[in-house]
Coordinates of C-alpha atoms in Angstrom, one line a residue:
Chain A
M1 CA 47.9 224.4 22.7
N2 CA 50.2 221.5 24.3
K3 CA 53.7 220.5 23.8
R4 CA 52.7 218.1 21.1
G5 CA 50.4 220.0 19.4
A6 CA 52.5 222.9 18.4
E7 CA 54.7 219.8 16.8
I8 CA 52.8 218.9 14.8
L9 CA 52.0 222.3 13.9
T10 CA 55.3 223.1 12.6
V11 CA 55.5 219.6 11.2
T12 CA 53.0 220.3 9.5
V13 CA 54.0 224.1 8.2
I14 CA 57.0 222.6 6.8
L15 CA 55.7 220.5 5.4
I16 CA 53.2 222.4 3.2
I17 CA 55.8 225.4 2.5
F18 CA 58.4 223.1 1.0
L19 CA 55.1 221.1 -0.5
V20 CA 54.1 224.6 -1.8
V21 CA 57.9 225.1 -2.9
L22 CA 58.5 222.5 -5.0
S23 CA 54.6 223.1 -6.7
L24 CA 55.8 226.0 -7.3
S25 CA 59.7 225.3 -8.1
G26 CA 58.3 222.4 -10.8
L27 CA 55.7 224.4 -12.7
L28 CA 58.1 227.5 -13.1
Y29 CA 60.3 224.9 -14.8
S30 CA 58.0 223.3 -16.6
S31 CA 56.7 227.4 -17.5
I32 CA 59.8 228.3 -18.6
H33 CA 61.0 224.9 -20.4
L34 CA 57.7 225.4 -22.7
K35 CA 58.1 228.8 -23.2
N36 CA 61.4 228.3 -25.0
G37 CA 61.0 224.8 -25.7
S38 CA 61.2 224.1 -29.5
F39 CA 58.3 221.9 -29.6
F40 CA 55.6 225.2 -30.5
W41 CA 58.2 226.8 -33.2
E42 CA 59.8 224.2 -35.0
D43 CA 55.9 223.9 -35.7
Y44 CA 55.3 227.1 -36.6
Y45 CA 58.6 227.3 -38.6
A46 CA 58.0 224.2 -40.9
K47 CA 53.9 225.1 -41.5
E48 CA 54.4 228.5 -42.5
I49 CA 57.7 227.4 -44.7
S50 CA 55.7 224.6 -46.4
K51 CA 52.7 227.0 -46.8
V52 CA 54.7 229.1 -48.6
I53 CA 56.1 226.7 -50.7
D54 CA 53.1 225.5 -51.9
L55 CA 51.7 228.9 -52.7
A56 CA 55.2 229.5 -54.8
S57 CA 55.5 228.3 -58.5
P58 CA 58.8 227.4 -60.0
G59 CA 61.2 230.1 -60.3
D60 CA 60.1 232.0 -57.1
E61 CA 62.7 232.6 -55.1
L62 CA 62.4 233.2 -51.8
T63 CA 63.3 235.2 -48.7
I64 CA 62.0 234.1 -45.2
D65 CA 62.7 235.5 -41.7
V66 CA 64.0 233.2 -39.4
Q67 CA 64.9 235.5 -36.9
N68 CA 62.9 234.3 -34.5
A69 CA 63.9 230.7 -34.8
M70 CA 68.0 231.2 -35.0
V71 CA 67.4 233.1 -31.5
L72 CA 65.7 230.5 -30.5
A73 CA 67.8 227.9 -31.3
H74 CA 70.9 230.2 -30.6
K75 CA 69.4 230.0 -26.0
N76 CA 68.6 226.6 -26.8
G77 CA 72.5 225.9 -27.3
L78 CA 72.6 224.9 -31.2
K79 CA 76.3 225.7 -32.4
N80 CA 75.5 225.3 -35.8
L81 CA 72.7 227.9 -36.8
N82 CA 73.1 227.8 -40.0
N83 CA 71.1 224.3 -40.1
I84 CA 67.9 225.1 -38.5
V85 CA 66.4 225.2 -42.0
R86 CA 66.5 222.0 -44.3
F87 CA 64.5 220.5 -46.9
D88 CA 64.6 216.5 -47.4
G89 CA 63.0 216.4 -51.1
A90 CA 63.3 212.7 -51.7
N91 CA 60.1 213.1 -48.8
N92 CA 59.1 216.2 -50.1
E93 CA 60.0 217.9 -45.9
V94 CA 61.1 221.2 -44.3
I95 CA 63.0 219.8 -41.6
V96 CA 63.2 222.8 -39.2
R97 CA 65.1 221.8 -35.5
L98 CA 66.1 224.2 -32.1
G99 CA 67.0 222.8 -30.0
E100 CA 69.4 220.1 -29.5
N101 CA 67.6 215.8 -29.9
K102 CA 64.8 216.7 -31.6
E103 CA 63.4 218.0 -35.3
T104 CA 60.4 218.4 -36.3
R105 CA 59.4 217.8 -40.0
F106 CA 56.6 218.9 -42.5
E107 CA 55.7 218.2 -45.9
Y108 CA 55.1 220.6 -48.6
F109 CA 52.8 219.1 -51.2
N110 CA 54.4 221.3 -54.6
D111 CA 56.5 219.0 -57.3
V112 CA 59.5 221.3 -57.4
S113 CA 62.3 220.7 -56.1
I114 CA 64.5 223.1 -53.5
V115 CA 67.8 225.2 -54.7
N116 CA 70.6 226.9 -52.8
P117 CA 68.4 227.0 -49.6
R118 CA 71.3 229.2 -47.5
I119 CA 70.4 231.3 -44.5
E120 CA 71.3 234.7 -44.6
F121 CA 73.7 236.8 -41.5
A122 CA 72.8 240.4 -41.7
D123 CA 75.6 242.4 -40.7
D124 CA 73.2 243.7 -37.4
G125 CA 72.8 240.6 -36.7
E126 CA 68.5 240.9 -36.2
N127 CA 67.3 240.4 -39.5
N128 CA 68.9 237.1 -40.4
V129 CA 66.4 235.4 -43.3
L130 CA 66.4 232.5 -45.0
K131 CA 66.5 232.2 -48.6
F132 CA 66.0 229.6 -51.2
S133 CA 65.3 229.0 -55.0
L134 CA 62.4 226.8 -56.3
V135 CA 63.3 224.6 -59.9
S136 CA 60.2 222.3 -61.4
R137 CA 61.5 219.2 -60.6
E138 CA 61.8 218.1 -64.7
S139 CA 63.8 220.9 -64.9
L140 CA 66.7 218.7 -62.3
G141 CA 66.1 215.8 -64.3
Chain B
M1 CA 37.4 217.8 34.8
R2 CA 40.9 218.5 34.3
Y3 CA 41.5 214.7 32.0
L4 CA 38.5 215.6 30.3
M5 CA 40.4 219.1 28.5
N6 CA 43.2 217.3 28.3
K7 CA 41.7 214.5 25.4
R8 CA 39.4 217.6 23.8
G9 CA 42.2 219.6 24.4
E10 CA 44.1 217.0 21.9
Q11 CA 41.6 216.4 19.4
D12 CA 40.9 219.9 18.7
V13 CA 44.6 219.2 17.4
E14 CA 44.2 216.2 16.1
T15 CA 41.2 218.4 14.1
D16 CA 43.5 221.4 13.1
K17 CA 46.4 218.8 12.0
W18 CA 43.8 217.4 8.9
I19 CA 42.7 221.0 8.2
L20 CA 45.8 222.8 7.7
I21 CA 47.0 219.5 5.7
V22 CA 44.0 218.5 3.7
I23 CA 42.1 222.5 2.3
P24 CA 46.0 224.3 1.5
L25 CA 47.3 220.7 0.0
F26 CA 43.9 220.3 -2.3
M27 CA 44.1 224.2 -3.4
L28 CA 48.1 223.4 -3.6
I29 CA 46.8 220.3 -6.2
A30 CA 44.1 222.4 -7.6
F31 CA 45.9 225.4 -8.6
S32 CA 49.1 223.8 -10.1
F33 CA 46.5 221.2 -11.6
A34 CA 44.8 224.2 -13.6
I35 CA 48.3 226.0 -14.5
G36 CA 49.6 223.2 -15.8
L37 CA 46.4 222.6 -18.1
G38 CA 46.4 226.7 -19.2
Q39 CA 49.8 226.1 -20.2
G40 CA 49.7 223.0 -21.8
L41 CA 47.1 224.3 -23.8
F42 CA 48.6 227.7 -24.1
F43 CA 52.3 226.3 -25.4
G44 CA 52.2 222.4 -26.3
E45 CA 49.8 222.7 -28.9
D46 CA 50.2 221.8 -32.4
Y47 CA 50.5 225.2 -34.2
E48 CA 47.0 224.7 -36.3
F49 CA 47.4 224.9 -39.9
R50 CA 44.9 222.2 -40.7
N51 CA 42.6 224.8 -42.5
V52 CA 45.2 226.5 -43.8
E53 CA 46.3 223.8 -45.9
A54 CA 43.2 222.5 -47.5
Q55 CA 42.5 226.0 -48.6
I56 CA 45.4 226.2 -50.4
L57 CA 44.8 222.4 -51.9
N58 CA 41.5 224.0 -53.2
L59 CA 43.2 226.4 -54.2
K60 CA 46.1 224.3 -56.6
V61 CA 43.8 222.2 -58.3
K62 CA 40.4 225.0 -58.7
D63 CA 43.7 226.7 -60.7
C64 CA 44.9 223.6 -62.4
I65 CA 41.2 223.0 -63.7
S66 CA 40.6 226.4 -64.2
N67 CA 43.9 226.7 -66.6
N68 CA 44.1 222.8 -68.4
L69 CA 42.0 221.5 -70.3
Y70 CA 39.6 219.5 -69.2
E71 CA 40.2 216.2 -70.6
N72 CA 44.0 215.8 -69.9
I73 CA 43.4 216.4 -66.3
W74 CA 42.2 213.4 -64.7
A75 CA 44.5 210.9 -67.0
D76 CA 47.5 212.7 -64.7
F77 CA 46.7 214.1 -62.4
Y78 CA 49.1 215.0 -59.8
K79 CA 52.1 215.8 -62.8
V80 CA 49.0 218.1 -64.7
C81 CA 48.6 220.2 -61.2
N82 CA 51.7 219.8 -60.0
L83 CA 50.9 218.3 -56.8
N84 CA 53.3 215.5 -55.5
E85 CA 52.4 212.0 -56.0
K86 CA 54.3 210.2 -53.3
V87 CA 52.9 213.0 -50.6
L88 CA 50.2 212.9 -51.6
K89 CA 48.7 209.4 -52.6
E90 CA 51.9 206.5 -51.7
R91 CA 52.0 208.4 -47.9
L92 CA 48.2 209.4 -48.0
E93 CA 47.8 208.4 -44.6
E94 CA 50.5 209.4 -42.5
V95 CA 50.2 212.9 -43.9
K96 CA 46.3 213.0 -44.1
L97 CA 45.4 215.1 -46.9
N98 CA 42.1 214.7 -48.6
I99 CA 40.9 215.9 -52.9
M100 CA 37.5 215.4 -54.4
V101 CA 36.7 216.2 -57.7
C102 CA 32.7 216.8 -58.6
E103 CA 30.8 217.9 -61.9
G104 CA 27.8 219.4 -60.1
E105 CA 27.4 219.3 -56.2
C106 CA 29.6 217.2 -54.6
N107 CA 26.8 215.5 -52.7
S108 CA 23.8 215.2 -55.3
G109 CA 26.4 215.4 -58.7
K110 CA 29.3 213.4 -60.4
E111 CA 32.1 212.5 -58.8
V112 CA 35.3 213.1 -61.5
F113 CA 38.3 212.4 -58.6
R114 CA 38.9 211.7 -54.8
L115 CA 41.5 210.9 -53.4
G116 CA 41.1 209.6 -49.5
S117 CA 37.4 208.4 -48.9
D118 CA 37.0 209.8 -45.5
F119 CA 34.6 212.8 -46.3
T120 CA 32.3 212.3 -43.7
S121 CA 34.5 213.9 -41.2
C122 CA 33.7 217.7 -43.2
D123 CA 30.6 218.3 -42.0
L124 CA 31.6 217.2 -38.3
D125 CA 33.8 220.4 -38.4
G126 CA 33.5 221.3 -34.7
K127 CA 32.0 218.5 -33.0
N128 CA 35.4 217.4 -32.9
E129 CA 39.5 218.7 -32.9
N130 CA 40.2 215.7 -33.9
Y131 CA 38.1 215.8 -37.3
K132 CA 39.8 216.6 -40.7
K133 CA 39.5 219.9 -41.3
C134 CA 37.8 221.0 -44.5
Y135 CA 37.2 223.5 -47.3
K136 CA 35.1 223.0 -50.2
D137 CA 34.3 225.7 -52.7
K138 CA 32.4 226.2 -56.1
F139 CA 33.3 227.4 -60.1
I140 CA 32.3 227.4 -63.1
K141 CA 34.2 226.4 -66.6
N142 CA 32.4 226.7 -69.6
G143 CA 29.4 227.3 -67.6
K144 CA 30.5 224.1 -66.7
S145 CA 29.5 223.9 -62.7
F146 CA 32.5 221.7 -60.0
E147 CA 32.7 221.9 -56.8
I148 CA 36.0 221.1 -54.5
W149 CA 36.5 219.5 -51.7
T150 CA 40.0 218.9 -50.1
G151 CA 40.7 217.9 -46.8
S152 CA 43.9 218.1 -44.3
N153 CA 44.8 216.1 -40.4
H154 CA 48.3 216.6 -41.3
V155 CA 50.9 217.0 -38.7
S156 CA 54.0 217.4 -38.5
R157 CA 56.0 214.6 -37.4
R158 CA 58.7 215.0 -34.2
T159 CA 62.0 212.9 -34.7
N160 CA 65.6 213.1 -32.6
A161 CA 67.1 215.0 -34.4

């Protein structure tokens, strides 16, 4: 191989290594971002909580394990973990927020009102739960 | 002779260069695309809930018809069945939940209640993921048979916090 050939080969190898590192970094970043990202888990919790509400009746008190959601929200830098799950009574929506900028909304069709929603933090920090009660809309007036 | 050898040597280097660039680049792009696609499919998809929601809605309507006086249900269906009218009716285009109640079978019997118009896609379940997911159930009350079709194409909304 002459000198020019060697130079071309070197440049090519460097270019390929650069592209490989760039692609793998992108894939790694997107993988971590998607896995720790809030989208799927917000969607999951919003739908599962709305399922529980749809299947419940006025007078029921519900307790839902939200430990995984809280760990994720904490990892994503959310300061106020009391508000990771909220309810919009006017639009019958469950609102879940596990990241800084976005939140996910999902409607429940059971015609009930949700009262006293709260996160109860466990002493061991490992079994935190969301608690709330359902009442009929008439009873709230 | 020396000139020819040199020329041939340069041509080989040119060919090697393209092989060295094109094949790894092609593999890199294909590999990245496959991994990206796999990740997107695994992590990026919605949590599939439409089948479950159609079943829950069906169950609630069935319970409502079973537990109430038949004649009293239809005039104020949402209130009697404890279903939120605003979510189901006013936000139908957004929430996309459908209900059809029939005496006998829905394909041939009398339709007594309907929310939403499109039930044809219920028969196409499995052919396209974007079609609504449906649930059909039959039951008998006081010797009269009913069929309830419910469908859901309800997805969550992501908004700015």
